[in-house]
JSON list of C-alpha atoms in Angstrom, two decimals:
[
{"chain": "A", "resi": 4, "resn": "UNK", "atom": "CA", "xyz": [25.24, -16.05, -4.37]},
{"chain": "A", "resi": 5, "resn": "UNK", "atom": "CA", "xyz": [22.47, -18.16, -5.58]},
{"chain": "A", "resi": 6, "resn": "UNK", "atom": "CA", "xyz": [18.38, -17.48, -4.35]},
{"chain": "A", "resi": 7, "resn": "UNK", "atom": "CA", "xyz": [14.91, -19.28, -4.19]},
{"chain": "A", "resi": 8, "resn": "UNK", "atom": "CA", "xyz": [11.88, -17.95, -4.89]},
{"chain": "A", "resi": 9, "resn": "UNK", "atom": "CA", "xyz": [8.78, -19.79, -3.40]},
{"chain": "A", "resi": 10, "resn": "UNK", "atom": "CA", "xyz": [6.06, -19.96, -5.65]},
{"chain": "A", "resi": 11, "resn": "UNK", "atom": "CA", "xyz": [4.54, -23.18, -4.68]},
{"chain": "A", "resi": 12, "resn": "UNK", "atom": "CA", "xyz": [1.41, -22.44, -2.48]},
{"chain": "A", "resi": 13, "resn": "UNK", "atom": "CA", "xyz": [-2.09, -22.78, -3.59]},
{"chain": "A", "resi": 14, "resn": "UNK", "atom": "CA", "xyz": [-2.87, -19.43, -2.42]},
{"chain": "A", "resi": 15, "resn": "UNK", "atom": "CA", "xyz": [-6.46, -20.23, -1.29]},
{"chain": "A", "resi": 16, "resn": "UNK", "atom": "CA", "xyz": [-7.49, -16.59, 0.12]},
{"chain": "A", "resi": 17, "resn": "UNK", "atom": "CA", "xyz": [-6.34, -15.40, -3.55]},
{"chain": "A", "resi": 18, "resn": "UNK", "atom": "CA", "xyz": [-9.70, -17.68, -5.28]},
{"chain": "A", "resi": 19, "resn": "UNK", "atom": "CA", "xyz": [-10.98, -17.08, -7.85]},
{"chain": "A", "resi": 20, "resn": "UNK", "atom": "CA", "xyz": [-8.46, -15.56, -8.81]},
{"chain": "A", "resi": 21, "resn": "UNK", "atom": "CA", "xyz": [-5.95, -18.62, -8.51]},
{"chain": "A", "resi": 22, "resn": "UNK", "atom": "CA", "xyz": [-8.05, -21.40, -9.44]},
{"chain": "A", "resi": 23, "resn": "UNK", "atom": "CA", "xyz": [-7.12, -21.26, -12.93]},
{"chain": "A", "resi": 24, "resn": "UNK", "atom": "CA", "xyz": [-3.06, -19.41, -12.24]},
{"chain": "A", "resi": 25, "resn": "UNK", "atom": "CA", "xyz": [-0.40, -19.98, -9.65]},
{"chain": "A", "resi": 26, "resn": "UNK", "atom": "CA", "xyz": [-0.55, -16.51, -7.38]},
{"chain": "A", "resi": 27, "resn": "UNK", "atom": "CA", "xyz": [3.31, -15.72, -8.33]},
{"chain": "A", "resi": 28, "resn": "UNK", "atom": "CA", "xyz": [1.72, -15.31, -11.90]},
{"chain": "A", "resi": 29, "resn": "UNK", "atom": "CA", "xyz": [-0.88, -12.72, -10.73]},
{"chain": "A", "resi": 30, "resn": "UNK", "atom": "CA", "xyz": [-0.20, -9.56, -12.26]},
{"chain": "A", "resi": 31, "resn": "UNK", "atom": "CA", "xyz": [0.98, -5.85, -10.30]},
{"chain": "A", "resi": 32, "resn": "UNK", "atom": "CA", "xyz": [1.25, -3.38, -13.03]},
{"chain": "A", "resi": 33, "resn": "UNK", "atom": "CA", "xyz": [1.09, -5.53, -16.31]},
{"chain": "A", "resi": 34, "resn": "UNK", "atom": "CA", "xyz": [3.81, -7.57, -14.55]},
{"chain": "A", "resi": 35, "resn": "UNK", "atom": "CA", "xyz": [3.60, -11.47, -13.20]},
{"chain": "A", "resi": 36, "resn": "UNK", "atom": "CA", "xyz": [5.01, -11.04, -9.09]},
{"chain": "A", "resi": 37, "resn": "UNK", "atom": "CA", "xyz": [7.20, -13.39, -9.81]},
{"chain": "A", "resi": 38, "resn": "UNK", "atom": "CA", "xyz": [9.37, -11.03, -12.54]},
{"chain": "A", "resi": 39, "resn": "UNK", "atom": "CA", "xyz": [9.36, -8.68, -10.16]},
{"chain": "A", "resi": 40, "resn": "UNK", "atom": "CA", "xyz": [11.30, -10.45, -8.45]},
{"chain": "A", "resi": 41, "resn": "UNK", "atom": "CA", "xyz": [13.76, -12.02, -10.91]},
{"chain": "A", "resi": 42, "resn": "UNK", "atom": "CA", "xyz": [14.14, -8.88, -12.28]},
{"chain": "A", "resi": 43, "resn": "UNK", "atom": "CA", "xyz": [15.49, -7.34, -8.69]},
{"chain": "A", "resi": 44, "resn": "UNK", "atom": "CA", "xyz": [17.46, -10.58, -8.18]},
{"chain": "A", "resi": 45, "resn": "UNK", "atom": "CA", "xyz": [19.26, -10.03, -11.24]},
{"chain": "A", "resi": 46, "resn": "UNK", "atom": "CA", "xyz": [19.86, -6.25, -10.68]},
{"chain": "A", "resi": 47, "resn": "UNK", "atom": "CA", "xyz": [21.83, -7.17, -7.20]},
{"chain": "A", "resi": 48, "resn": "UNK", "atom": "CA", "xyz": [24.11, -9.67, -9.39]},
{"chain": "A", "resi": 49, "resn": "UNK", "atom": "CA", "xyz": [22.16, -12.91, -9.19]},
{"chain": "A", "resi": 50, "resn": "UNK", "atom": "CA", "xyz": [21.90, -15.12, -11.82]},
{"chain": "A", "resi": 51, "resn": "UNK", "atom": "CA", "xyz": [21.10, -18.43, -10.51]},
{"chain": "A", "resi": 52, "resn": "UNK", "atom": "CA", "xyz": [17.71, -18.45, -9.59]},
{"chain": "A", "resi": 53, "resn": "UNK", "atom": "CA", "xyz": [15.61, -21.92, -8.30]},
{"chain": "A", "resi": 54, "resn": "UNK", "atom": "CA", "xyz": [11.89, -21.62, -8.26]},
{"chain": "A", "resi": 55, "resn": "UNK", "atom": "CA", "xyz": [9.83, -24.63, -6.21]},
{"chain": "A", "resi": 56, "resn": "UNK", "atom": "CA", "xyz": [6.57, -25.23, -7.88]},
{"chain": "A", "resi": 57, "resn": "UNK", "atom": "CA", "xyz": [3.57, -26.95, -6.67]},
{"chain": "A", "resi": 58, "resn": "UNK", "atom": "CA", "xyz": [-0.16, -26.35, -7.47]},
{"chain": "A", "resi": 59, "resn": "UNK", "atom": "CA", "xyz": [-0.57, -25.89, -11.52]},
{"chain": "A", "resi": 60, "resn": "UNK", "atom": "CA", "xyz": [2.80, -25.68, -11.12]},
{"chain": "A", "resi": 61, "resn": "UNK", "atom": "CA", "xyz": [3.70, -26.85, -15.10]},
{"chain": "A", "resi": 62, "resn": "UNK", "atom": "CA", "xyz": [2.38, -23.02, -15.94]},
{"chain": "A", "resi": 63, "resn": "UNK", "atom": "CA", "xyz": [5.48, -21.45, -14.04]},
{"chain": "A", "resi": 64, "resn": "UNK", "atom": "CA", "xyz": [8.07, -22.62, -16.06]},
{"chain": "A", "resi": 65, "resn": "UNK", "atom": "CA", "xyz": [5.70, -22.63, -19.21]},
{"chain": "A", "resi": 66, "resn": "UNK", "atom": "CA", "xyz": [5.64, -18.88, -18.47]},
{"chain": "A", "resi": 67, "resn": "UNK", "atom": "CA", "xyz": [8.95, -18.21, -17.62]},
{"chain": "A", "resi": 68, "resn": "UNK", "atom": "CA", "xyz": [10.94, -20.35, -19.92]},
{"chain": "A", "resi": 69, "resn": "UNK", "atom": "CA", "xyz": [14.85, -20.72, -18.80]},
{"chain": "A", "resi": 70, "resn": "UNK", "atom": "CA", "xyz": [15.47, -17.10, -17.89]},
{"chain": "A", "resi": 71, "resn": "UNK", "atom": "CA", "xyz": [17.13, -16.32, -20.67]},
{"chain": "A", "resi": 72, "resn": "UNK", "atom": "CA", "xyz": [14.74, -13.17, -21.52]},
{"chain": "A", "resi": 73, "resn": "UNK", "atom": "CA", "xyz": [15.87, -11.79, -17.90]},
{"chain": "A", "resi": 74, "resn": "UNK", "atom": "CA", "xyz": [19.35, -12.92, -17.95]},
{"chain": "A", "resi": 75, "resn": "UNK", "atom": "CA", "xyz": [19.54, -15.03, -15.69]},
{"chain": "A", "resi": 76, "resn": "UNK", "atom": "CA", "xyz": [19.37, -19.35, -14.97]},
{"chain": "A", "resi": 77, "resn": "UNK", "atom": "CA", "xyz": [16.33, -20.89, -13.95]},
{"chain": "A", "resi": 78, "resn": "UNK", "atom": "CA", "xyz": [15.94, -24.05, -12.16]},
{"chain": "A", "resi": 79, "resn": "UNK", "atom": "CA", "xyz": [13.05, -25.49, -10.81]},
{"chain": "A", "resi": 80, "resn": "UNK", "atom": "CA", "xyz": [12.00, -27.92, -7.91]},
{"chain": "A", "resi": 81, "resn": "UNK", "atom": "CA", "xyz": [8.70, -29.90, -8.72]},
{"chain": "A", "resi": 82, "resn": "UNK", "atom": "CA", "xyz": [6.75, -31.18, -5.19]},
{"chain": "A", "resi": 83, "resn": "UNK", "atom": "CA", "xyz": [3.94, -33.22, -5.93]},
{"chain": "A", "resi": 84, "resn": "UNK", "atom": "CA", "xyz": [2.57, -31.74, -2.31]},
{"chain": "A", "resi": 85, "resn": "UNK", "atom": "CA", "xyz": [3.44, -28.41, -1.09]},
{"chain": "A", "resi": 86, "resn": "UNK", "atom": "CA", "xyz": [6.16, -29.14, 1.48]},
{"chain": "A", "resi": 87, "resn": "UNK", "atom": "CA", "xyz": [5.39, -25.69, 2.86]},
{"chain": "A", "resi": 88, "resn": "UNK", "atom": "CA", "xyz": [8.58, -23.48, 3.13]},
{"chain": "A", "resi": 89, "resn": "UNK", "atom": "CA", "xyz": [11.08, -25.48, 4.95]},
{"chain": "A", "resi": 90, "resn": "UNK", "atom": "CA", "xyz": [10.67, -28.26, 3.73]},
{"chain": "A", "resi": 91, "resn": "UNK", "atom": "CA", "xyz": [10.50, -26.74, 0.00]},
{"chain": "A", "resi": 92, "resn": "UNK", "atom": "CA", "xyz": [14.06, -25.53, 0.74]},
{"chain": "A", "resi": 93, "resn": "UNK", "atom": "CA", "xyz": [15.55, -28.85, 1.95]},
{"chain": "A", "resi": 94, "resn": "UNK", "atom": "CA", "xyz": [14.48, -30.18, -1.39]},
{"chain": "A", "resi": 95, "resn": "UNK", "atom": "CA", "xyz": [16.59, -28.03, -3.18]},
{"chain": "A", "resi": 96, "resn": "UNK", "atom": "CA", "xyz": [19.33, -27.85, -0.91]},
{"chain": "A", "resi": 97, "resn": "UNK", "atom": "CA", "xyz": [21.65, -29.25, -3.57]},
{"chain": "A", "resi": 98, "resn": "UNK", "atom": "CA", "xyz": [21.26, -26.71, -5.90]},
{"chain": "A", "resi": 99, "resn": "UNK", "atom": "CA", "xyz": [23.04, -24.18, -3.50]},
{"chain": "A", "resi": 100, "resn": "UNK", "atom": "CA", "xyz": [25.81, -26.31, -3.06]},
{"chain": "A", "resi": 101, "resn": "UNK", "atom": "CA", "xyz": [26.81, -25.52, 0.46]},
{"chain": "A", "resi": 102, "resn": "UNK", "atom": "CA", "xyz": [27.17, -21.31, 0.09]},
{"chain": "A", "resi": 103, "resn": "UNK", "atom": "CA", "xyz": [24.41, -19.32, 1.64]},
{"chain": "A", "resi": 104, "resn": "UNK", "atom": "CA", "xyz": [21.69, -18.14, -0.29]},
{"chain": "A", "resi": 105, "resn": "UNK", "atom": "CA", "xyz": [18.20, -15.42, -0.76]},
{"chain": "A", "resi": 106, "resn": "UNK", "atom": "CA", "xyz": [14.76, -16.72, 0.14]},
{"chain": "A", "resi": 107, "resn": "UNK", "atom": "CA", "xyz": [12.15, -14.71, -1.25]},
{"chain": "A", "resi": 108, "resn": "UNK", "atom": "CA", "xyz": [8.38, -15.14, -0.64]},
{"chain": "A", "resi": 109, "resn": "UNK", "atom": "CA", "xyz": [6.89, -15.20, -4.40]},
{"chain": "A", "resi": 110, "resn": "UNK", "atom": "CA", "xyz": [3.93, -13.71, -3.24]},
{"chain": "A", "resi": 111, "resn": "UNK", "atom": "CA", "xyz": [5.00, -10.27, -2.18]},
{"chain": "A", "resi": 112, "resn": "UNK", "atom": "CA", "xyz": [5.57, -7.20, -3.65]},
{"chain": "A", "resi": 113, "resn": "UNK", "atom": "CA", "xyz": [8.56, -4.96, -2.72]},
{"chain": "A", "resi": 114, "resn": "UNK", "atom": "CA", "xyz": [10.58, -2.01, -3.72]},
{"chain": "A", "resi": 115, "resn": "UNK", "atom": "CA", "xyz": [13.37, -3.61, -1.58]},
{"chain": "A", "resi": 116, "resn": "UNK", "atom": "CA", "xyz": [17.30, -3.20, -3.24]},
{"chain": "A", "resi": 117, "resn": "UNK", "atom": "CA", "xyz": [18.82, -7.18, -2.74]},
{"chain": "A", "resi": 118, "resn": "UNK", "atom": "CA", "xyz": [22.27, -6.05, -3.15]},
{"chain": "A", "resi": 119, "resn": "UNK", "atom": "CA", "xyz": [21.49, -5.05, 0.61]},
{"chain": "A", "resi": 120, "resn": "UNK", "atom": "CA", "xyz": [21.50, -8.47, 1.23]},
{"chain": "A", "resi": 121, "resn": "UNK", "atom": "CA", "xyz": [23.16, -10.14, -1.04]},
{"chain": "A", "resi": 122, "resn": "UNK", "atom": "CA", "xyz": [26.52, -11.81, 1.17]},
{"chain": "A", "resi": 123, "resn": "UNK", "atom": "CA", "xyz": [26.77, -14.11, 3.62]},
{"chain": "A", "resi": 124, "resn": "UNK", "atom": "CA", "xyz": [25.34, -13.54, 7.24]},
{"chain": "A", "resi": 125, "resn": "UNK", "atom": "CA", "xyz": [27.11, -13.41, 10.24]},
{"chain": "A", "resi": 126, "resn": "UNK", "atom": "CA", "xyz": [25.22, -16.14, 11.82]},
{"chain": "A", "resi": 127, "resn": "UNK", "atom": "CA", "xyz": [22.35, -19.21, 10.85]},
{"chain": "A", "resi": 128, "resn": "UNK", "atom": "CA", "xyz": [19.94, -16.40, 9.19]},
{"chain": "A", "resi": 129, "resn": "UNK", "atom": "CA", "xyz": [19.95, -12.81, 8.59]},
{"chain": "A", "resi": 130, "resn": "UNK", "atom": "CA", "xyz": [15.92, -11.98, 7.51]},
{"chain": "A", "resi": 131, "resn": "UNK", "atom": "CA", "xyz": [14.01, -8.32, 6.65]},
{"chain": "A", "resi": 132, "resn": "UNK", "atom": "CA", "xyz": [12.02, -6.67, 8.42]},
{"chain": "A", "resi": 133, "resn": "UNK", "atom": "CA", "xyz": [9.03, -4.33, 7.69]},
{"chain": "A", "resi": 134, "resn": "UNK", "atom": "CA", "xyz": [6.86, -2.04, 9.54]},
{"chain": "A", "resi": 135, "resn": "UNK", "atom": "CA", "xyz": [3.83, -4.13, 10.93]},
{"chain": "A", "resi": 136, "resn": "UNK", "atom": "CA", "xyz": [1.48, -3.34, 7.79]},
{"chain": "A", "resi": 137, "resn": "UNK", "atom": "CA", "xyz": [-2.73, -2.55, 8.73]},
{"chain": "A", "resi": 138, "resn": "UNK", "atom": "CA", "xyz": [-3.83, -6.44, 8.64]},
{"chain": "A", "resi": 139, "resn": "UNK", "atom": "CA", "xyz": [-1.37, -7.61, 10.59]},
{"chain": "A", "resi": 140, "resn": "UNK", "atom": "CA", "xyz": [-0.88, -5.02, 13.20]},
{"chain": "A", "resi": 141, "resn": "UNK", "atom": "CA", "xyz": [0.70, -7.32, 15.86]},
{"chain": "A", "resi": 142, "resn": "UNK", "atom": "CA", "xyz": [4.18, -7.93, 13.76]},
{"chain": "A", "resi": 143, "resn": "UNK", "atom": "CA", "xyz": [6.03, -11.68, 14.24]},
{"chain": "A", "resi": 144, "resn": "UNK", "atom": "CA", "xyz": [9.42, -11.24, 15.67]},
{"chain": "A", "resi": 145, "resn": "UNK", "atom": "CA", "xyz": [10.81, -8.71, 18.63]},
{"chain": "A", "resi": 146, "resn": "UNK", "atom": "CA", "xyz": [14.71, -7.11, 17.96]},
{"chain": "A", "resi": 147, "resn": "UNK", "atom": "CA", "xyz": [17.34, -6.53, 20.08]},
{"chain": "A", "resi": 148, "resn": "UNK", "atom": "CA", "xyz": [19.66, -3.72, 20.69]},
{"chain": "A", "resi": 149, "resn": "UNK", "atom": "CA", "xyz": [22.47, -5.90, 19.24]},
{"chain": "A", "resi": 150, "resn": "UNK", "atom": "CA", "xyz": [21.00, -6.55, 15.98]},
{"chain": "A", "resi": 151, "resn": "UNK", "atom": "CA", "xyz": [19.45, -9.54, 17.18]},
{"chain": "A", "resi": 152, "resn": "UNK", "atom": "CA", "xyz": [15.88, -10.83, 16.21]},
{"chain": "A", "resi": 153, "resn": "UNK", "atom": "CA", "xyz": [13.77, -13.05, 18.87]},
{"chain": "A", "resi": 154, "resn": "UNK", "atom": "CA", "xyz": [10.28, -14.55, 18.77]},
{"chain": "A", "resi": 155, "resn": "UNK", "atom": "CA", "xyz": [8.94, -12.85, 22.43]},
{"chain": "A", "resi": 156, "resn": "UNK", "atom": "CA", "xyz": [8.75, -9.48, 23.25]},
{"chain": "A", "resi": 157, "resn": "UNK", "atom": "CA", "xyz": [7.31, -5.84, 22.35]},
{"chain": "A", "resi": 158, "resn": "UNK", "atom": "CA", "xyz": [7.10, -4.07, 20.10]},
{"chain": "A", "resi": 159, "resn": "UNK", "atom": "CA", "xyz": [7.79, -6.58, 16.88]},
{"chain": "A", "resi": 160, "resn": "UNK", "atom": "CA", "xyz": [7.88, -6.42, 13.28]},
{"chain": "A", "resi": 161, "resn": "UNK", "atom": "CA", "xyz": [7.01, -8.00, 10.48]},
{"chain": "A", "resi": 162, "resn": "UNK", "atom": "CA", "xyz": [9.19, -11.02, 8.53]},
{"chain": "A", "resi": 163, "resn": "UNK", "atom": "CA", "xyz": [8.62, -10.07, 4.80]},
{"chain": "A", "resi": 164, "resn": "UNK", "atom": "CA", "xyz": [9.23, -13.51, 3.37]},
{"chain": "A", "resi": 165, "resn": "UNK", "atom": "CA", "xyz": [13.05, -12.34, 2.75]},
{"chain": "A", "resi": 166, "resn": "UNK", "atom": "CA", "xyz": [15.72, -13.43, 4.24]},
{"chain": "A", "resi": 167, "resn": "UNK", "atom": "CA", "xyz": [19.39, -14.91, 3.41]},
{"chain": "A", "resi": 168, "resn": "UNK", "atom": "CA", "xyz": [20.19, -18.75, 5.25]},
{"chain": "A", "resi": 169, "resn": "UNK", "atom": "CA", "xyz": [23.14, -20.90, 5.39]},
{"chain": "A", "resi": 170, "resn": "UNK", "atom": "CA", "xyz": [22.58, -24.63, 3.86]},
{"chain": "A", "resi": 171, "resn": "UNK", "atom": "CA", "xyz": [23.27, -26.11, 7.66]},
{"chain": "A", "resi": 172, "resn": "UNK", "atom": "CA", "xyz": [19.83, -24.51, 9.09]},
{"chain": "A", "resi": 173, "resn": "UNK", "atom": "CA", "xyz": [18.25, -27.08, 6.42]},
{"chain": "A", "resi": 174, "resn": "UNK", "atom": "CA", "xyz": [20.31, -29.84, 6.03]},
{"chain": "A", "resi": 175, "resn": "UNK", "atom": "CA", "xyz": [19.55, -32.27, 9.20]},
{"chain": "A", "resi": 176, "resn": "UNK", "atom": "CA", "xyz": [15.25, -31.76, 8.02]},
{"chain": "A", "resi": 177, "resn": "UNK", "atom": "CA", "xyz": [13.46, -34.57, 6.42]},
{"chain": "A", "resi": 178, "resn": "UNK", "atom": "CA", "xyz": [13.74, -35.10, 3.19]},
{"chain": "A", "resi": 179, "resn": "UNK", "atom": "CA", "xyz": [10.32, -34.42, 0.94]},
{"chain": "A", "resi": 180, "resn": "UNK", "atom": "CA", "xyz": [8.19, -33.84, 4.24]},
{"chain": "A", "resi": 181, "resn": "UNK", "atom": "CA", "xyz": [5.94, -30.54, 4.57]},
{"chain": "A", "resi": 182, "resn": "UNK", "atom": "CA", "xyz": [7.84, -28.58, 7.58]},
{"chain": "A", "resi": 183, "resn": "UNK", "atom": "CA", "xyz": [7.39, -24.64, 8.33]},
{"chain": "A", "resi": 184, "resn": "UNK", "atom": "CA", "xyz": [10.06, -22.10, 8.75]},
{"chain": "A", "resi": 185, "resn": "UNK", "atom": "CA", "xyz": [8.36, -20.11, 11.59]},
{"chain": "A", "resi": 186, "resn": "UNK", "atom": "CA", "xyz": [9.45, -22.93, 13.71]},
{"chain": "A", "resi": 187, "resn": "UNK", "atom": "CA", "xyz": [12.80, -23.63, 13.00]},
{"chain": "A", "resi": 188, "resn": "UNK", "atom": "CA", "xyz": [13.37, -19.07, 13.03]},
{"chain": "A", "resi": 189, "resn": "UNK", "atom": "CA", "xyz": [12.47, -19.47, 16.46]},
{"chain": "A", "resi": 190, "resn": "UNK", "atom": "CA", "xyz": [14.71, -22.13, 17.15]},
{"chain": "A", "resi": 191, "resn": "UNK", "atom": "CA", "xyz": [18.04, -20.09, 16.13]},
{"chain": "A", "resi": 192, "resn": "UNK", "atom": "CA", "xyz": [16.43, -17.27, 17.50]},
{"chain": "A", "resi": 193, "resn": "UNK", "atom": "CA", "xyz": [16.52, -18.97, 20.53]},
{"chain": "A", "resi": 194, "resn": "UNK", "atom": "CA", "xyz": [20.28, -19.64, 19.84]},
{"chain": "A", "resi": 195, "resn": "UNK", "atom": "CA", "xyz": [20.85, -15.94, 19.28]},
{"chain": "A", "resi": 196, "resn": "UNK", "atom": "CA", "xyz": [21.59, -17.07, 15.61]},
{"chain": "A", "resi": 197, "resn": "UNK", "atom": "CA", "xyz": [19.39, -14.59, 13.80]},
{"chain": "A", "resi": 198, "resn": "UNK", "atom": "CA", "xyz": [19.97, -11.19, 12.66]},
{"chain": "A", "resi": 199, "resn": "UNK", "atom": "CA", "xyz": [18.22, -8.37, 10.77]},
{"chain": "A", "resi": 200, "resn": "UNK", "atom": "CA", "xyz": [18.00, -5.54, 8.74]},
{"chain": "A", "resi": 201, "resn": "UNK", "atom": "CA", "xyz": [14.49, -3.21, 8.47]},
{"chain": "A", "resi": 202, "resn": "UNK", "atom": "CA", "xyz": [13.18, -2.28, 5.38]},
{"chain": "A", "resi": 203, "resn": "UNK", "atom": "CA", "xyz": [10.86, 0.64, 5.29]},
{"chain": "A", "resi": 204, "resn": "UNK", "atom": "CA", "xyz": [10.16, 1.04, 1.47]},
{"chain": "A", "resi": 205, "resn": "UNK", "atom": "CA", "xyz": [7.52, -0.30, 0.04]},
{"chain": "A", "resi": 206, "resn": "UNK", "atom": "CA", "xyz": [6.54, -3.80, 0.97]},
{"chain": "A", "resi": 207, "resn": "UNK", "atom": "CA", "xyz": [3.04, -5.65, 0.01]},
{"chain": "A", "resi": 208, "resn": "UNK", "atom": "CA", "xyz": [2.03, -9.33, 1.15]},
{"chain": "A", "resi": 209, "resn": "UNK", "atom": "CA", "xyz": [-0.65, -9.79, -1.81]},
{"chain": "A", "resi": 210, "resn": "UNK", "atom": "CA", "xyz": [-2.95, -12.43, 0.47]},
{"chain": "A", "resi": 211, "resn": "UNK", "atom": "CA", "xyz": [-6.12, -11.21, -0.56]},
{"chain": "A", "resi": 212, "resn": "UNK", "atom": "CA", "xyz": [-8.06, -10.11, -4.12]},
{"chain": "A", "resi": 213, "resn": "UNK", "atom": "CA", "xyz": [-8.42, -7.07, -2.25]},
{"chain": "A", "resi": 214, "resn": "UNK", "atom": "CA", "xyz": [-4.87, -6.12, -1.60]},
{"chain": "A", "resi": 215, "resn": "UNK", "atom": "CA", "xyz": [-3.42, -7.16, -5.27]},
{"chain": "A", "resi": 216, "resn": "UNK", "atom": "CA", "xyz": [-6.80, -4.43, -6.24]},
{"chain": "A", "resi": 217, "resn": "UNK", "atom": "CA", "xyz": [-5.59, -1.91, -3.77]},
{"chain": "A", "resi": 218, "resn": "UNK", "atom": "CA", "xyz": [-1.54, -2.10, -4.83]},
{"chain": "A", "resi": 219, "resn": "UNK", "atom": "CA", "xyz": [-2.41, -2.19, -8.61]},
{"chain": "A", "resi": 220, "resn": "UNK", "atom": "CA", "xyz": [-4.15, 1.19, -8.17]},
{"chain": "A", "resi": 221, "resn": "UNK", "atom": "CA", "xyz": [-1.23, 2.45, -6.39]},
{"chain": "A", "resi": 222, "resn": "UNK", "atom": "CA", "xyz": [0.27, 2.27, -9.59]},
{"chain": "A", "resi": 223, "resn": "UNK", "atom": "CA", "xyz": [-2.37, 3.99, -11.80]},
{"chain": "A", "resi": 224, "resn": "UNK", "atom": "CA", "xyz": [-1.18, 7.85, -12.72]},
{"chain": "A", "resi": 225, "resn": "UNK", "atom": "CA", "xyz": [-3.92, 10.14, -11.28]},
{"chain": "A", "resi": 226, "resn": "UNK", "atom": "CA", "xyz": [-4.94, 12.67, -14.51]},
{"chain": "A", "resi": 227, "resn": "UNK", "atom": "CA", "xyz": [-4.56, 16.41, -13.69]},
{"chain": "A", "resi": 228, "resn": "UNK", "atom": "CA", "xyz": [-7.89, 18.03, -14.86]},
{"chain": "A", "resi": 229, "resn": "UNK", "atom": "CA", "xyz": [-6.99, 21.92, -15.66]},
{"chain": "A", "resi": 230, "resn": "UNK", "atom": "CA", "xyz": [-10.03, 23.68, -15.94]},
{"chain": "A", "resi": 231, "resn": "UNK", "atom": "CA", "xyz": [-10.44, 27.21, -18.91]},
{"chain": "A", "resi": 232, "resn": "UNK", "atom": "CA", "xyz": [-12.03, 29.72, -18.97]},
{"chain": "A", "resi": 233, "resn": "UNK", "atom": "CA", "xyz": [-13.35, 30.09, -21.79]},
{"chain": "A", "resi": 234, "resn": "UNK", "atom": "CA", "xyz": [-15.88, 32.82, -21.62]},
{"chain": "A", "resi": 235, "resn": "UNK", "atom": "CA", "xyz": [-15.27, 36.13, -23.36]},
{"chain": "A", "resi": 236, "resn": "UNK", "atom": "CA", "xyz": [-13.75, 38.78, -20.60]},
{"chain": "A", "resi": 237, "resn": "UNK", "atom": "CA", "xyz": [-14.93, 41.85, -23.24]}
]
């Protein structure tokens, strides 16, 4: 199985901080997002990886040369304009040559194991789920009890940017247009053509200075202070 990572956005609640980097190339723990997530994609077998770029997009590849450091192939997918997610995938539809394929959001953090979902679904989509996190408390998407994911009802979840597609779901959009994938989710949805799995590790949507602050001193090792003694007991 092949995967995408999205790195194209301009990441505008991220400024400063991304006026002068692409937000996949923010750092959690000394590391760029975006190796976190080559570095999972790899550990769950895959090794052809496809990276859209956008805004200063030239610095991803600068940074992350062919793959070769991580083991794995990089390609990447140029768009002059952000074609937003959908429409970022339909431009590099070829490079999946009809199999299905991993969709990762480049600008979140997870803990998440891929071999979980690295095979073909069932149906149109199979996406992850997390635990509604504090700033977005009302979730996206509503689940079944048959496995089943649909855009109305209580209580929902939150889509964390993963998910696994066949090429089909893609192939009848517009070629280079800007189109969103919330849409076309709640098509197949609609269809009964989307299932899903929860993950309740660790999962972090970095959209704000704040948040990237907040999981980078999750990682920091809090010093034990051990207190002597030291006065004479004689």
């Amino acid at each position: 199985m092949k995967a995408m990572i999205l790195a194209a956005g301009r990441g505008e609640r991220m400024r400063p901080l991304t006026d002068e980097r692409p937000k996949p190339l923010l750092k959690v723990n000394g590391k760029a997002l975006i190796e976190w997530h080559i570095e999972a994609l790899k550990d769950a077998g895959i090794r052809d990886i496809i990276i859209n770029t956008s805004w200063l997009g030239d610095l991803i590849p600068e940074y992350l040369g062919d793959g070769a450091y991580w083991g794995v192939n990089l390609t990447f997918s140029q768009e002059e304009q952000a074609l937003e997610t959908a429409g970022g995938i339909r431009k590099a539809l070829h490079f999946f040559e009809e199999q299905p394929f991993i969709v990762v959001n480049g600008d979140v953090w997870t803990d998440m194991d891929y071999t979980r979902i690295a095979k073909a679904p069932e149906n149109s989509a199979h996406i992850v789920l997390v635990p509604n996190p504090e700033h977005h408390p009302e979730g996206d998407f509503c689940v079944t009890e048959g496995g089943r994911v649909k855009s109305e009802g209580e209580p929902k979840l939150t889509f964390s940017g993963i998910g696994v597609y066949h090429p089909h779901v893609f192939k009848e959009l517009p070629e280079n247009e800007a189109v969103p994938l919330g849409p076309l989710l709640r098509e197949l949805m609609a269809q009964e053509e989307v299932t899903y799995e929860l993950h309740e590790g660790r999962w972090h949507d970095i959209g704000t200075p704040e948040r990237l602050q907040k999981l980078n001193e999750s990682f920091q090792r809090k010093l034990k202070t051990i207190e002597f003694n030291l006065e004479n007991d004689n």
